PDB file of C-alpha atoms in Angstrom:
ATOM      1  CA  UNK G 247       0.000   0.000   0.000  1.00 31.00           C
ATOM      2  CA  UNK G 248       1.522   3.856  -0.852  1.00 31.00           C
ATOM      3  CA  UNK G 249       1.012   5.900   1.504  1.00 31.00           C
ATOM      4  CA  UNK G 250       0.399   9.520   0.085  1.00 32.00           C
ATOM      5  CA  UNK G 251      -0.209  13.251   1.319  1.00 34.00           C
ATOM      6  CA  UNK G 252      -2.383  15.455  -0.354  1.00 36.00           C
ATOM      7  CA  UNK G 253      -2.922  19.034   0.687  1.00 33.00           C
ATOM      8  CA  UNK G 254      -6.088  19.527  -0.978  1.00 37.00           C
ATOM      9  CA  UNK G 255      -7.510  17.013   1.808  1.00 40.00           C
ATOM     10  CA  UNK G 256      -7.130  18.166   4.847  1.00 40.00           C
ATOM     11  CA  UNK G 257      -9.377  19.687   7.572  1.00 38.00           C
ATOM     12  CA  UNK G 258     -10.121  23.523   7.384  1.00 37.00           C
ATOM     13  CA  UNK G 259      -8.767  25.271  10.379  1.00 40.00           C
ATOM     14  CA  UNK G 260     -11.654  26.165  13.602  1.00 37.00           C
ATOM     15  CA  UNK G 261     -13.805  24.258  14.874  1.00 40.00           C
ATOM     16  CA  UNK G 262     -13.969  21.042  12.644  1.00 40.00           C
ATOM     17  CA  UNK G 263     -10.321  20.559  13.528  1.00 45.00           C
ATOM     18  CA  UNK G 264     -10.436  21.076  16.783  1.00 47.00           C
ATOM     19  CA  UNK G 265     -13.170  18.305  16.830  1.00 45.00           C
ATOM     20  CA  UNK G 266     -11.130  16.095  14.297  1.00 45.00           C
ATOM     21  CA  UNK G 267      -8.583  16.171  17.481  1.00 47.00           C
ATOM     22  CA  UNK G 268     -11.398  15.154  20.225  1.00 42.00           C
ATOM     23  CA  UNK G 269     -12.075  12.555  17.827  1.00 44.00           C
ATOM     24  CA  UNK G 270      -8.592  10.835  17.320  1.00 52.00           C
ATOM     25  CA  UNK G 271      -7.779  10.977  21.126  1.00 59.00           C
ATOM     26  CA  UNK G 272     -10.991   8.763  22.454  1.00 87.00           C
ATOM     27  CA  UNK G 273     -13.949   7.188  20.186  1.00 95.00           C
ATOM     28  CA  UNK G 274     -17.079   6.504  21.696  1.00 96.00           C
ATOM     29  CA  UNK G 275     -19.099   4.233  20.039  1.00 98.00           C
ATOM     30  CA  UNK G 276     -22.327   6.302  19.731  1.00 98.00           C
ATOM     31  CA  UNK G 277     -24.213   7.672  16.926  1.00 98.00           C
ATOM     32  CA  UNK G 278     -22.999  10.972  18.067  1.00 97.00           C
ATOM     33  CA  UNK G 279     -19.543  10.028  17.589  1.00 97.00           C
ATOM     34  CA  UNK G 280     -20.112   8.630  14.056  1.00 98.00           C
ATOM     35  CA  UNK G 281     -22.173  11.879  12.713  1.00 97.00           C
ATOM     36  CA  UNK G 282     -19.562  14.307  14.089  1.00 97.00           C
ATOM     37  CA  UNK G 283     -16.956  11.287  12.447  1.00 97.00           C
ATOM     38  CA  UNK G 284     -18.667  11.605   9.209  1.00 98.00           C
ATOM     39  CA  UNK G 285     -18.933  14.995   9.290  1.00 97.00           C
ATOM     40  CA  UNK G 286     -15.564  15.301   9.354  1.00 96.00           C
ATOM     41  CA  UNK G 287     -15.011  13.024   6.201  1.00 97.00           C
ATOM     42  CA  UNK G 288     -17.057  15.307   4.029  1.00 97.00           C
ATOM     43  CA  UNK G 289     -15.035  18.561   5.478  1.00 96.00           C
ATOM     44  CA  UNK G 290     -11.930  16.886   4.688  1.00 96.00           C
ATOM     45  CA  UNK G 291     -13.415  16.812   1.088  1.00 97.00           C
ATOM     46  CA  UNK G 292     -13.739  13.579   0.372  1.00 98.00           C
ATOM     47  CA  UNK G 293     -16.528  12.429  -1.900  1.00 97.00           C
ATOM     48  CA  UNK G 294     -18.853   9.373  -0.999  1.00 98.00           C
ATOM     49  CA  UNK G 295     -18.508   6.608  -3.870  1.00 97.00           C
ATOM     50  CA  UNK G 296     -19.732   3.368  -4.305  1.00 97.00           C
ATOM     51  CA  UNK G 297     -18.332  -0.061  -5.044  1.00 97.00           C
ATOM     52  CA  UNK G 298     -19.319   0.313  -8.550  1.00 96.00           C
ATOM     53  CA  UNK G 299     -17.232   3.333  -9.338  1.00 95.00           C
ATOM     54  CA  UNK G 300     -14.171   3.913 -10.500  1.00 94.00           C
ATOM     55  CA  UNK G 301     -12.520   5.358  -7.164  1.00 95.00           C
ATOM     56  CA  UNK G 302     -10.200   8.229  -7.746  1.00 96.00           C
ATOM     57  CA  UNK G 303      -8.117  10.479  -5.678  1.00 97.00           C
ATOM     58  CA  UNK G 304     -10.730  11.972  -3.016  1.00 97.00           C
ATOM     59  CA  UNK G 305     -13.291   9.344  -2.598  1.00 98.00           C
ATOM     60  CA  UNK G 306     -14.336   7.072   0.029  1.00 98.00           C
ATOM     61  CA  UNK G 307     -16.300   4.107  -0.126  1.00 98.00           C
ATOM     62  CA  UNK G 308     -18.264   3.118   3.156  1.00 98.00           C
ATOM     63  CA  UNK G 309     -18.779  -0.453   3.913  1.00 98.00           C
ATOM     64  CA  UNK G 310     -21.043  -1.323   6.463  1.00 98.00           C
ATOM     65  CA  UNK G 311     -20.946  -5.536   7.116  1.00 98.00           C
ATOM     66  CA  UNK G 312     -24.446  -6.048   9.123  1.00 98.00           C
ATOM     67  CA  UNK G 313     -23.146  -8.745  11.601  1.00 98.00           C
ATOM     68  CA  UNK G 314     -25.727  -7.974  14.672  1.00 98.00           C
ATOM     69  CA  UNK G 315     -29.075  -6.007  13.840  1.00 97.00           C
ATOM     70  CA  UNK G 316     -30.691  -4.880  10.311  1.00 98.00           C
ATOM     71  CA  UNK G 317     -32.383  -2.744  12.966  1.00 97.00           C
ATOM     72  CA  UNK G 318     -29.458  -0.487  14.197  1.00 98.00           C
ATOM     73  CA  UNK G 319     -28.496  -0.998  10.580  1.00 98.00           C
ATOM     74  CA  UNK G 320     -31.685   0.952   9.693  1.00 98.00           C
ATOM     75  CA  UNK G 321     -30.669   3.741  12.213  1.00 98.00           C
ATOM     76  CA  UNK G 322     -27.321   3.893  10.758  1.00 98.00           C
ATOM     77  CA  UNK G 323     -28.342   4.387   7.513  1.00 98.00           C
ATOM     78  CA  UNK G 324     -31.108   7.266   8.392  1.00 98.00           C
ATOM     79  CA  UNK G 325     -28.093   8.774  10.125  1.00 98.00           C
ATOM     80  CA  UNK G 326     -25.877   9.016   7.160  1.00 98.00           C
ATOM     81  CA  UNK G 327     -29.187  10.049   5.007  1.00 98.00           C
ATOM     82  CA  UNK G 328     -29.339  12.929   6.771  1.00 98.00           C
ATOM     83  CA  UNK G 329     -26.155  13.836   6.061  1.00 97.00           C
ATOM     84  CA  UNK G 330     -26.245  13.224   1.983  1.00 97.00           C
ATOM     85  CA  UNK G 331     -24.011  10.216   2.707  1.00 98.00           C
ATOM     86  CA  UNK G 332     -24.045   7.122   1.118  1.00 98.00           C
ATOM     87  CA  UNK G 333     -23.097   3.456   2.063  1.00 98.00           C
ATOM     88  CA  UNK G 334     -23.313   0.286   1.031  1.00 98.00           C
ATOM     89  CA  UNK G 335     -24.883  -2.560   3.047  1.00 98.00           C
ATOM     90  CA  UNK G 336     -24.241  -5.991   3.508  1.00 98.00           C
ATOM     91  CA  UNK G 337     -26.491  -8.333   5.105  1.00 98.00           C
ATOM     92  CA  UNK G 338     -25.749 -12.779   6.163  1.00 98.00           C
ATOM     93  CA  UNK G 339     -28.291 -15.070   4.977  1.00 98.00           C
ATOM     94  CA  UNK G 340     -27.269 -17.270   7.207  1.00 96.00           C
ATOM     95  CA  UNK G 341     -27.213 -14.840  10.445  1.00 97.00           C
ATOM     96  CA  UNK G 342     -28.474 -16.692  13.472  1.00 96.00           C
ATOM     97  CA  UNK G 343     -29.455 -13.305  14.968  1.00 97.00           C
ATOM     98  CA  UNK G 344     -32.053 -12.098  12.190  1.00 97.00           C
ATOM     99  CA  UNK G 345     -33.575 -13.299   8.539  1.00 97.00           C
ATOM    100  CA  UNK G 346     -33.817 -11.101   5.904  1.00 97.00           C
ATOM    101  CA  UNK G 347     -36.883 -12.905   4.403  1.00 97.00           C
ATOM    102  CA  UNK G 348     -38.875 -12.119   7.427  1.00 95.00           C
ATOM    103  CA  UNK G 349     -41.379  -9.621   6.426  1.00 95.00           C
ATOM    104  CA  UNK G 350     -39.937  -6.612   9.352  1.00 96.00           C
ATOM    105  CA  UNK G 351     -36.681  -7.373   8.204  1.00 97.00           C
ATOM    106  CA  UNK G 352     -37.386  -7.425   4.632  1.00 97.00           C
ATOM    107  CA  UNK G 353     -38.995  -3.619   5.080  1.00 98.00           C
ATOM    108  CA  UNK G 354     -36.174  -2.352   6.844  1.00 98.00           C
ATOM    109  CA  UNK G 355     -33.920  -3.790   4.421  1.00 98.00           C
ATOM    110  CA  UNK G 356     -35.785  -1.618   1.595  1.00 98.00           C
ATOM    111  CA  UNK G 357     -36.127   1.567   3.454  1.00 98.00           C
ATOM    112  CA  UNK G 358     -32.573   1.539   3.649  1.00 98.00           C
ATOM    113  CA  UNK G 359     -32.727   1.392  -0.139  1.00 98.00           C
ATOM    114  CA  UNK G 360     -35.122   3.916  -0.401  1.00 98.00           C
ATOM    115  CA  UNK G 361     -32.484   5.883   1.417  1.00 98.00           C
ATOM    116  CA  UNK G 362     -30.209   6.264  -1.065  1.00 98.00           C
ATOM    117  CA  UNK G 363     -28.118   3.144   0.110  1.00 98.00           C
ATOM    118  CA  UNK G 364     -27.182   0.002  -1.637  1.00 98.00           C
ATOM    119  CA  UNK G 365     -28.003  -3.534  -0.020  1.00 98.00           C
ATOM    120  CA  UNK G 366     -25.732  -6.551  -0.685  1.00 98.00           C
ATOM    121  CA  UNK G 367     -24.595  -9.678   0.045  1.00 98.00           C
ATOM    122  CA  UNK G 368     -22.308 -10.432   2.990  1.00 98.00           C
ATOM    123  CA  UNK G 369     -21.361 -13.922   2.516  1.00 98.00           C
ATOM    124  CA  UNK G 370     -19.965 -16.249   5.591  1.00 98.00           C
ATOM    125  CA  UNK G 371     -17.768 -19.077   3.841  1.00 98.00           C
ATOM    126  CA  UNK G 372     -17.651 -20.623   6.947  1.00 97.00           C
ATOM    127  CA  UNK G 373     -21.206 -22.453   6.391  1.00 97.00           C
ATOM    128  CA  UNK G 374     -19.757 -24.220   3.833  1.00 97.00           C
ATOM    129  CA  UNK G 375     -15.909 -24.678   4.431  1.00 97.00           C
ATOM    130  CA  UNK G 376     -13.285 -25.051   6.947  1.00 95.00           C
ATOM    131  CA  UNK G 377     -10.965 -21.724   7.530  1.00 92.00           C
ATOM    132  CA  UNK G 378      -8.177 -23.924   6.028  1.00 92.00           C
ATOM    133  CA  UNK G 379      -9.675 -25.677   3.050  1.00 92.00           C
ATOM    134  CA  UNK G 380     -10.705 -23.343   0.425  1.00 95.00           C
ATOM    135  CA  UNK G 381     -12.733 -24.320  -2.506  1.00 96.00           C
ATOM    136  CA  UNK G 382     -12.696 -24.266  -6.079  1.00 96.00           C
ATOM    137  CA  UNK G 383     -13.300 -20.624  -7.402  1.00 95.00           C
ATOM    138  CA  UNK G 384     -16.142 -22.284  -9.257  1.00 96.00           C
ATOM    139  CA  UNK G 385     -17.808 -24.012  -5.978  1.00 97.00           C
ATOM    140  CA  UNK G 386     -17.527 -20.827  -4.077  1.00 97.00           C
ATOM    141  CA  UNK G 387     -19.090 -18.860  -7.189  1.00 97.00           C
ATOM    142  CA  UNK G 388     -21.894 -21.433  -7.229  1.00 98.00           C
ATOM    143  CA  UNK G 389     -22.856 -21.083  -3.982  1.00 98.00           C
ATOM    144  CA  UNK G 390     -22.092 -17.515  -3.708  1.00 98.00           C
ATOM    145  CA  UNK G 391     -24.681 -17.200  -6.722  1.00 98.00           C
ATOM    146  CA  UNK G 392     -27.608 -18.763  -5.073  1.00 98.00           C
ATOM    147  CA  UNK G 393     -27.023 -16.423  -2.214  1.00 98.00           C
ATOM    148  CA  UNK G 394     -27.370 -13.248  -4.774  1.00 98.00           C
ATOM    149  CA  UNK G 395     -30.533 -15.403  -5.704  1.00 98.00           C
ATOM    150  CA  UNK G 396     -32.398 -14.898  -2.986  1.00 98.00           C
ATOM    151  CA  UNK G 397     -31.357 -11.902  -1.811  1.00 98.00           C
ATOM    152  CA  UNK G 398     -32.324 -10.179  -5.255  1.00 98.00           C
ATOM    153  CA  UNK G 399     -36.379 -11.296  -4.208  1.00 97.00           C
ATOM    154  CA  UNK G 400     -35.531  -9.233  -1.098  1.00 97.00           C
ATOM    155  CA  UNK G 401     -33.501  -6.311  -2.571  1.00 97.00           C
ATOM    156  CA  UNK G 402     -34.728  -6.221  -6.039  1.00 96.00           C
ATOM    157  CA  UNK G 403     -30.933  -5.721  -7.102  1.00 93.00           C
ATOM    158  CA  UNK G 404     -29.029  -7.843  -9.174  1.00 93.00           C
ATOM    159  CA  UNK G 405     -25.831  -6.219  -8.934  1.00 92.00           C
ATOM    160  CA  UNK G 406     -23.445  -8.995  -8.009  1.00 96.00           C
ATOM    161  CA  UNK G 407     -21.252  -7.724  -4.861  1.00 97.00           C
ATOM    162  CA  UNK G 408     -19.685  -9.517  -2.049  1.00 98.00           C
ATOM    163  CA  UNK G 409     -18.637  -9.104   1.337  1.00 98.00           C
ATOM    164  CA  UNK G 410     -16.731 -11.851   2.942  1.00 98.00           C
ATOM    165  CA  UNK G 411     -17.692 -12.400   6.389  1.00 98.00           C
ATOM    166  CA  UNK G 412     -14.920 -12.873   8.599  1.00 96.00           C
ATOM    167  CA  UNK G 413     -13.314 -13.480   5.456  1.00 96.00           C
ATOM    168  CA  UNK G 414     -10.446 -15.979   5.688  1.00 96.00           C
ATOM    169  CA  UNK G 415      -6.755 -15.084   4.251  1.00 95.00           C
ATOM    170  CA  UNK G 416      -7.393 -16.651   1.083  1.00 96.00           C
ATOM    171  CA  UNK G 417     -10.174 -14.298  -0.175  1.00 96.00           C
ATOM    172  CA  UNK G 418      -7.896 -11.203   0.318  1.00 96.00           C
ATOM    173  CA  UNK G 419      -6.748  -9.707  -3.451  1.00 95.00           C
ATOM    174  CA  UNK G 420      -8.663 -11.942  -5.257  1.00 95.00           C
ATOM    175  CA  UNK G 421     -10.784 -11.400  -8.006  1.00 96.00           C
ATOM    176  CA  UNK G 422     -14.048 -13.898  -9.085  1.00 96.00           C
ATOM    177  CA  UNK G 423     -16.077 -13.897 -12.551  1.00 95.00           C
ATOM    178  CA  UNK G 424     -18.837 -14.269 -11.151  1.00 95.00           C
ATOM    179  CA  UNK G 425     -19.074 -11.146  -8.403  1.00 97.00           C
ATOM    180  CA  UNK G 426     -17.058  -8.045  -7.013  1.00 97.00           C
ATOM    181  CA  UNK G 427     -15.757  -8.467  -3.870  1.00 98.00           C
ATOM    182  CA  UNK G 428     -14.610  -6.072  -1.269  1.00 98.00           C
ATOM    183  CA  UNK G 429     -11.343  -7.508  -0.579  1.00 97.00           C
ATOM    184  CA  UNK G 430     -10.205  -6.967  -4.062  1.00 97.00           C
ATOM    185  CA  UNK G 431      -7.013  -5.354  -4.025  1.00 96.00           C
ATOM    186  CA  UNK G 432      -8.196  -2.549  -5.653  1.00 96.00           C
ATOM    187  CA  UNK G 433     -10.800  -1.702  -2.217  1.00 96.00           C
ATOM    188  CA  UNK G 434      -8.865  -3.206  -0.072  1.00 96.00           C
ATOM    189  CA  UNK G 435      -4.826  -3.026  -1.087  1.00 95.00           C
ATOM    190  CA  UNK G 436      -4.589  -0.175  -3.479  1.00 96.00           C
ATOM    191  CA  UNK G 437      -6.515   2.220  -1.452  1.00 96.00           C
ATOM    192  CA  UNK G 438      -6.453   2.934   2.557  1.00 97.00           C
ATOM    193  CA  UNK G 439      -8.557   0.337   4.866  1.00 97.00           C
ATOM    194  CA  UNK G 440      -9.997   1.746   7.598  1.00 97.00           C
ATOM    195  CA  UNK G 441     -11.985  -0.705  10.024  1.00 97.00           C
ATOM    196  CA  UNK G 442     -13.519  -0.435  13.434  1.00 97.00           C
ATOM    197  CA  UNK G 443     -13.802  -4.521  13.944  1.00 95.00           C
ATOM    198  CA  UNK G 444     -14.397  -5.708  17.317  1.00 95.00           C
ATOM    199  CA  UNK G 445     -14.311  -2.040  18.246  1.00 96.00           C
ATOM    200  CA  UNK G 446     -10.552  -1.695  17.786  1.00 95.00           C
ATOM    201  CA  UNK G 447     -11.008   2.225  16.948  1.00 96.00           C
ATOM    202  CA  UNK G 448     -10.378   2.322  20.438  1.00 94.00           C
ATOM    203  CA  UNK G 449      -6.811   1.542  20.754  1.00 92.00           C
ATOM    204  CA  UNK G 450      -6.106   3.212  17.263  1.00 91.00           C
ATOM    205  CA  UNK G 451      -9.052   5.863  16.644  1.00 93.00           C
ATOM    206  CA  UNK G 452      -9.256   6.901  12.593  1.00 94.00           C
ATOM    207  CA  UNK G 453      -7.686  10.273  12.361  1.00 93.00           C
ATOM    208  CA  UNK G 454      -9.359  11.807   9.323  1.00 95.00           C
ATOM    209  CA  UNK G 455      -6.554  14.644   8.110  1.00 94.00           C
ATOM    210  CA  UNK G 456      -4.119  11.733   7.969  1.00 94.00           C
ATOM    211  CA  UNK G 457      -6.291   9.899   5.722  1.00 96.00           C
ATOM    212  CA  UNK G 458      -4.584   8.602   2.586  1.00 96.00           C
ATOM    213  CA  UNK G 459      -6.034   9.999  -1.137  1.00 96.00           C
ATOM    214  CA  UNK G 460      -8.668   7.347  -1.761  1.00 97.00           C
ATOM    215  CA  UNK G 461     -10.491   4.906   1.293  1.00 98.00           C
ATOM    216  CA  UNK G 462     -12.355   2.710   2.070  1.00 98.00           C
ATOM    217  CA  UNK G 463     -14.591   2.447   5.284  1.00 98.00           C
ATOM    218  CA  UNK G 464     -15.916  -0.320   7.314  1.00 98.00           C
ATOM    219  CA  UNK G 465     -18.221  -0.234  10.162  1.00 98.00           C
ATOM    220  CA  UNK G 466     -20.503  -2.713  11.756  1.00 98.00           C
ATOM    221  CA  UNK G 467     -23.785  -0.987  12.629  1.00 98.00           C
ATOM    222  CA  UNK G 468     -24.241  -3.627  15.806  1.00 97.00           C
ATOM    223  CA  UNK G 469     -21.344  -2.093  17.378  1.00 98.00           C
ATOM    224  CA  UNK G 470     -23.198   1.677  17.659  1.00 98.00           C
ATOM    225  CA  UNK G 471     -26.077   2.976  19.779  1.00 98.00           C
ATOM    226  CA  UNK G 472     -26.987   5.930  21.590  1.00 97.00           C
ATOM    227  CA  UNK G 473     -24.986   5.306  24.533  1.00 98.00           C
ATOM    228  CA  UNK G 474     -21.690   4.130  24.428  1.00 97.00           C
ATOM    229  CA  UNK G 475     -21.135   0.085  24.820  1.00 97.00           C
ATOM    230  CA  UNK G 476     -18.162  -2.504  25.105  1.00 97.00           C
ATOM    231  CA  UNK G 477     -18.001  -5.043  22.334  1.00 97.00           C
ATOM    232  CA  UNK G 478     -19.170  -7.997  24.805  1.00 97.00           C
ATOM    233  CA  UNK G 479     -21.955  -5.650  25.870  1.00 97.00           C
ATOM    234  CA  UNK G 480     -22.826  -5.400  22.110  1.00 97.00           C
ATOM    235  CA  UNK G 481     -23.072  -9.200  21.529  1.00 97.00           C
ATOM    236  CA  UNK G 482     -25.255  -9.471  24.372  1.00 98.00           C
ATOM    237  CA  UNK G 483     -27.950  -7.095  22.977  1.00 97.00           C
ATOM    238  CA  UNK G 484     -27.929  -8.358  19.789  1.00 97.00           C
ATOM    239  CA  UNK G 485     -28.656 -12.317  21.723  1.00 97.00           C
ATOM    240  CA  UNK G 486     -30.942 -10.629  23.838  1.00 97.00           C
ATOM    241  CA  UNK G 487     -32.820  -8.943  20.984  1.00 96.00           C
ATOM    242  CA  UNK G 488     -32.883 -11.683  18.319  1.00 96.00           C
ATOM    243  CA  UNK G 489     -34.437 -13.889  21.304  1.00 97.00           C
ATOM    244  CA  UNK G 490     -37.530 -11.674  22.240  1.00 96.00           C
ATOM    245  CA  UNK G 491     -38.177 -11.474  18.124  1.00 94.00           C
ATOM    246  CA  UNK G 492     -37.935 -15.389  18.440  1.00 94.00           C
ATOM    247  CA  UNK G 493     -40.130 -15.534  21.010  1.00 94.00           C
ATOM    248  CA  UNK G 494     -43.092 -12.995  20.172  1.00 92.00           C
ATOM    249  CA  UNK G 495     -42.884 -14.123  16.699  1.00 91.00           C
ATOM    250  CA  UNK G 496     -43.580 -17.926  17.694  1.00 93.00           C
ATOM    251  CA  UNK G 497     -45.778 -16.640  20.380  1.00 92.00           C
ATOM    252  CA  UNK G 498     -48.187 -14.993  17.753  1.00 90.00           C
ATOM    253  CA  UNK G 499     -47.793 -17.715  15.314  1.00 88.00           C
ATOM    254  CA  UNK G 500     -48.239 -20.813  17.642  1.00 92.00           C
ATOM    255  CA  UNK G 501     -50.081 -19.511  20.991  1.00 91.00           C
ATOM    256  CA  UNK G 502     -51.909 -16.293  19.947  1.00 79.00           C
ATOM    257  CA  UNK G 503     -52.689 -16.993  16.089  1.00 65.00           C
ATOM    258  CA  UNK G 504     -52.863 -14.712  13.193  1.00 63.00           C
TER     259      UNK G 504
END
């Protein structure tokens, strides 16, 4: 990865970098934080891009890997609305925590949409290999493929693009024929990587006027709320909330009727 300066993108003087400072020496993990984080990002003059562009000196692509709750993914995404910023979303089929075919989910999941947002696939090879035994490019691209399948009837989008889930090292700079991913090298080597997994922003906060030319973004709406929150704290929720929809949902269906 180069590493490069450019002058043109850098924080204006005042307030904004003054708050750009506050920022880099603590993050909490609030939707406060994140506004006054993206807020930053557009004074810095960076332009929001998507994974179908041709990124270019300036832009940023923001990647947001929906590992917890379509429903704080929802807030997220009215957040950045707000804002005229635009992400790109990527939702498990195989979550154990929500279902994107359920009708709730299924709205939310197009009222992001109707945001302005883009909804894709995040893909978790780990359903259907070991960590250490990759497969064929074609088996992965088959059942990669009937994923897109089924999350088109949800999203309406055929737009083939792929987000590894806790994507093992051998999905890292390649390429497929069948889909973009988002650890090609040209998101994820050739351009800046900036990632708050497992909350590490913490120990190494994103400091926006030492962003390099052209980045990309990751964040994991789970991880964000109103008040701050540790990661474990995080997990917990997200069990505790996928539960109670398990359990009103089968309490309607089975005890209550519909």
């Amino acid at each position: 990865m180069r590493f490069i300066t450019n002058p043109v993108l850098t924080l204006p003087e005042g307030n904004m970098g003054e708050t750009s400072k506050q920022l880099q020496r603590t993050v909490d993990f609030t939707y406060e934080w994140y506004g006054e984080f993206l807020d930053d990002v557009k004074a810095a003059g960076y332009t929001f891009r998507s994974f179908h562009d041709d990124l270019a000196a300036g832009d940023v692509v923001l990647r947001h890997d929906v590992d917890l709750s379509v429903d704080d993914a929802l807030t997220m995404a009215r957040l950045e609305a707000d804002r005229d910023v635009t992400a790109t979303y990527f939702v498990l089929l195989s979550s154990v925590l929500y279902n994107p075919l359920r009708g709730e989910t299924r709205d939310a999941l197009r009222e992001i949409q109707s945001l302005g947002h883009e909804v894709a696939l995040h893909f978790s090879t780990h359903e259907y290999w070991p960590t250490d035994s990759p497969p064929a490019d074609e088996e992965l691209e088959a059942r990669v493929a009937e994923e897109l399948a089924i999350l088109e009837t949800v999203t309406g989008d055929d737009r083939r693009l792929v987000s590894f889930h806790k994507p093992p090292q051998w999905t890292f700079a390649r390429t497929y024929d069948g889909f973009a991913s988002t650890y090609e090298a040209r998101f994820f080597e050739d351009v800046q990587y900036v990632a708050d997994s497992r909350q590490r922003w913490r120990d190494d906060p994103p400091a926006v006027e030492d962003f390099e030319d052209t980045v990309q973004i990751l964040t994991h709406p789970g991880l964000w709320s109103d008040a701050d929150g540790t990661f474990d704290e995080r997990i917990e929720q997200a069990v505790t909330a996928a539960c109670q929809t398990a359990g009103q949902t089968a309490g309607r269906e089975f005890l209550g009727g519909w």
